[in-house]
Amino acid sequence: MEPRIDLMQNELGGKLAKRLFAVHQLLQQTGLPHTTQNLVMLRASQINGCGHCIDLHAKEAAAAGETTTRLNLVAGWRHSTVFTEEEQAALAMTEEATRLADASEGVSDETWARAAKYYDENQLIGLVTLIAMINATNRMAVTLNQLGGSYEPGLMSAAVSS
């Protein structure tokens, strides 16, 4: 399998990638913890089977100090002891918002209330936006056949800032 298009080598693709990254930078202002953001992006990418994004977000999280144990347990977060209640609420929201087609009601009132218990309105807006953005990014990467395995931490920041 070969990548279909290299977004960063395409003029329009590079512009779009930079705009997506700008939204990600804006999300840093929501107050949603960076650690939680990394877990959310990794979990959504796992659900969507996006090898490129799994590789990128796992390595970026590790470079930011996330432990191997926690990274290895993200897919099984419900059956582990290493995530805070706040992180579990964000991961539950991530799963329901990512699997909209699988859930007749989308994000349940119970899951929303659980997240609202730990996150203020700005953080909730950040969480919902982050989930939407990573799902869009996963779909682009899978459709364009972007492959995982060779990502080096810091590469994305450097690519979009150039």
Coordinates of C-alpha atoms in Angstrom, one line a residue:
M1 CA 0.0 0.0 0.0
E2 CA 1.3 3.4 -0.9
P3 CA 0.0 6.8 0.2
R4 CA -2.4 8.2 -2.4
I5 CA -1.5 11.9 -1.8
D6 CA 1.0 13.5 0.5
L7 CA -0.9 16.4 1.9
M8 CA 2.1 18.3 2.9
Q9 CA 3.6 18.1 -0.6
N10 CA 0.4 19.3 -2.2
E11 CA -0.1 23.1 -2.1
L12 CA -3.8 23.0 -1.2
G13 CA -3.3 20.0 1.1
G14 CA -0.6 21.8 3.0
K15 CA -2.9 24.8 3.5
L16 CA -5.7 22.6 4.8
A17 CA -3.4 20.8 7.1
K18 CA -2.1 24.1 8.5
R19 CA -5.8 25.2 9.1
L20 CA -6.5 22.0 10.9
F21 CA -3.4 22.4 13.1
A22 CA -4.5 26.0 13.8
V23 CA -7.8 24.6 15.3
H24 CA -5.7 22.2 17.3
Q25 CA -3.6 25.1 18.7
L26 CA -6.8 27.0 19.5
L27 CA -8.0 24.0 21.5
Q28 CA -5.1 24.5 23.8
Q29 CA -6.9 27.7 25.1
T30 CA -10.0 25.7 26.2
G31 CA -8.4 24.5 29.5
L32 CA -8.9 20.9 28.5
P33 CA -5.8 19.2 29.9
H34 CA -3.2 18.3 27.3
T35 CA -2.9 14.8 28.7
T36 CA -6.6 14.3 28.2
Q37 CA -6.4 15.7 24.6
N38 CA -3.7 13.1 23.8
L39 CA -5.8 10.3 25.2
V40 CA -8.8 11.4 23.3
M41 CA -7.0 11.7 20.0
L42 CA -5.3 8.3 20.5
R43 CA -8.6 6.5 21.4
A44 CA -10.6 8.0 18.4
S45 CA -7.8 7.0 16.1
Q46 CA -7.8 3.5 17.5
I47 CA -11.5 3.2 16.9
N48 CA -11.2 4.5 13.4
G49 CA -8.3 2.2 12.6
C50 CA -6.0 5.1 11.5
G51 CA -2.5 3.8 11.8
H52 CA -0.9 7.1 10.9
C53 CA -2.8 9.0 13.6
I54 CA -2.3 6.2 16.2
D55 CA 1.4 6.3 15.5
L56 CA 1.5 10.2 15.7
H57 CA -0.6 10.6 18.8
A58 CA 1.0 7.7 20.8
K59 CA 4.5 9.1 20.0
E60 CA 3.6 12.7 20.7
A61 CA 2.0 11.7 24.0
A62 CA 5.1 9.7 25.0
A63 CA 7.3 12.6 24.1
A64 CA 5.1 14.8 26.4
G65 CA 5.7 12.3 29.3
E66 CA 2.8 9.9 29.0
T67 CA 3.7 6.4 30.3
T68 CA 3.9 3.3 28.2
T69 CA 1.4 1.6 30.6
R70 CA -1.3 4.2 30.0
L71 CA -0.7 4.4 26.3
N72 CA -1.0 0.6 26.1
L73 CA -4.2 0.6 28.1
V74 CA -6.1 3.3 26.2
A75 CA -8.0 0.8 24.1
G76 CA -9.0 -1.0 27.3
W77 CA -9.5 2.0 29.5
R78 CA -12.8 0.7 31.0
H79 CA -10.9 -2.3 32.4
S80 CA -7.8 -0.6 33.8
T81 CA -6.9 1.4 36.9
V82 CA -4.6 4.0 35.4
F83 CA -7.0 6.7 34.2
T84 CA -8.6 9.3 36.4
E85 CA -12.4 9.7 36.5
E86 CA -12.1 12.9 34.5
E87 CA -10.1 11.0 31.8
Q88 CA -12.6 8.2 31.8
A89 CA -15.4 10.7 31.2
A90 CA -13.6 12.1 28.3
L91 CA -12.8 8.7 26.8
A92 CA -16.5 7.7 27.2
M93 CA -17.5 10.8 25.3
T94 CA -14.9 10.1 22.7
E95 CA -16.2 6.6 22.1
E96 CA -19.8 7.6 21.8
A97 CA -19.2 10.6 19.6
T98 CA -16.9 8.6 17.4
R99 CA -19.3 5.7 17.0
L100 CA -22.3 7.7 16.1
A101 CA -23.5 5.2 13.6
D102 CA -23.3 2.4 16.2
A103 CA -25.3 4.3 18.9
S104 CA -28.9 5.1 18.2
E105 CA -28.8 8.1 20.5
G106 CA -25.3 9.3 19.8
V107 CA -23.8 10.7 23.0
S108 CA -26.0 9.7 25.9
D109 CA -27.3 12.1 28.5
E110 CA -25.5 10.0 31.1
T111 CA -22.1 10.3 29.3
W112 CA -22.7 14.1 28.8
A113 CA -23.5 14.5 32.5
R114 CA -20.5 12.5 33.5
A115 CA -18.2 14.8 31.4
A116 CA -20.0 17.9 32.6
K117 CA -19.2 16.9 36.2
Y118 CA -15.5 17.3 35.5
Y119 CA -15.2 19.8 32.7
D120 CA -16.5 23.4 32.5
E121 CA -18.3 24.7 29.4
N122 CA -15.2 25.8 27.6
Q123 CA -13.5 22.5 28.2
L124 CA -16.7 20.7 27.0
I125 CA -16.7 22.8 23.8
G126 CA -13.0 21.9 23.5
L127 CA -13.6 18.2 24.0
V128 CA -16.5 18.1 21.5
T129 CA -14.4 20.0 18.9
L130 CA -11.3 17.9 19.5
I131 CA -13.4 14.7 19.0
A132 CA -14.9 16.1 15.8
M133 CA -11.5 17.2 14.5
I134 CA -9.6 14.0 15.2
N135 CA -12.4 12.0 13.5
A136 CA -12.2 14.3 10.4
T137 CA -8.4 13.9 10.4
N138 CA -8.7 10.1 10.8
R139 CA -11.0 9.9 7.8
M140 CA -8.7 12.0 5.7
A141 CA -5.6 9.9 6.6
V142 CA -7.4 6.6 6.1
T143 CA -8.8 7.7 2.7
L144 CA -5.5 9.0 1.6
N145 CA -3.8 5.8 2.8
Q146 CA -1.4 7.6 5.2
L147 CA 0.6 4.8 6.9
G148 CA 1.7 4.6 10.5
G149 CA 5.1 3.5 11.8
S150 CA 7.6 6.1 10.7
Y151 CA 6.4 9.2 12.6
E152 CA 8.9 11.1 14.7
P153 CA 7.7 13.4 17.6
G154 CA 7.6 17.0 16.6
L155 CA 7.4 16.3 12.9
M156 CA 3.8 17.6 12.5
S157 CA 4.5 20.8 14.3
A158 CA 7.5 21.4 12.2
A159 CA 5.7 20.6 9.0
V160 CA 2.8 22.9 9.5
S161 CA 4.9 25.8 10.9
S162 CA 7.1 25.9 7.8

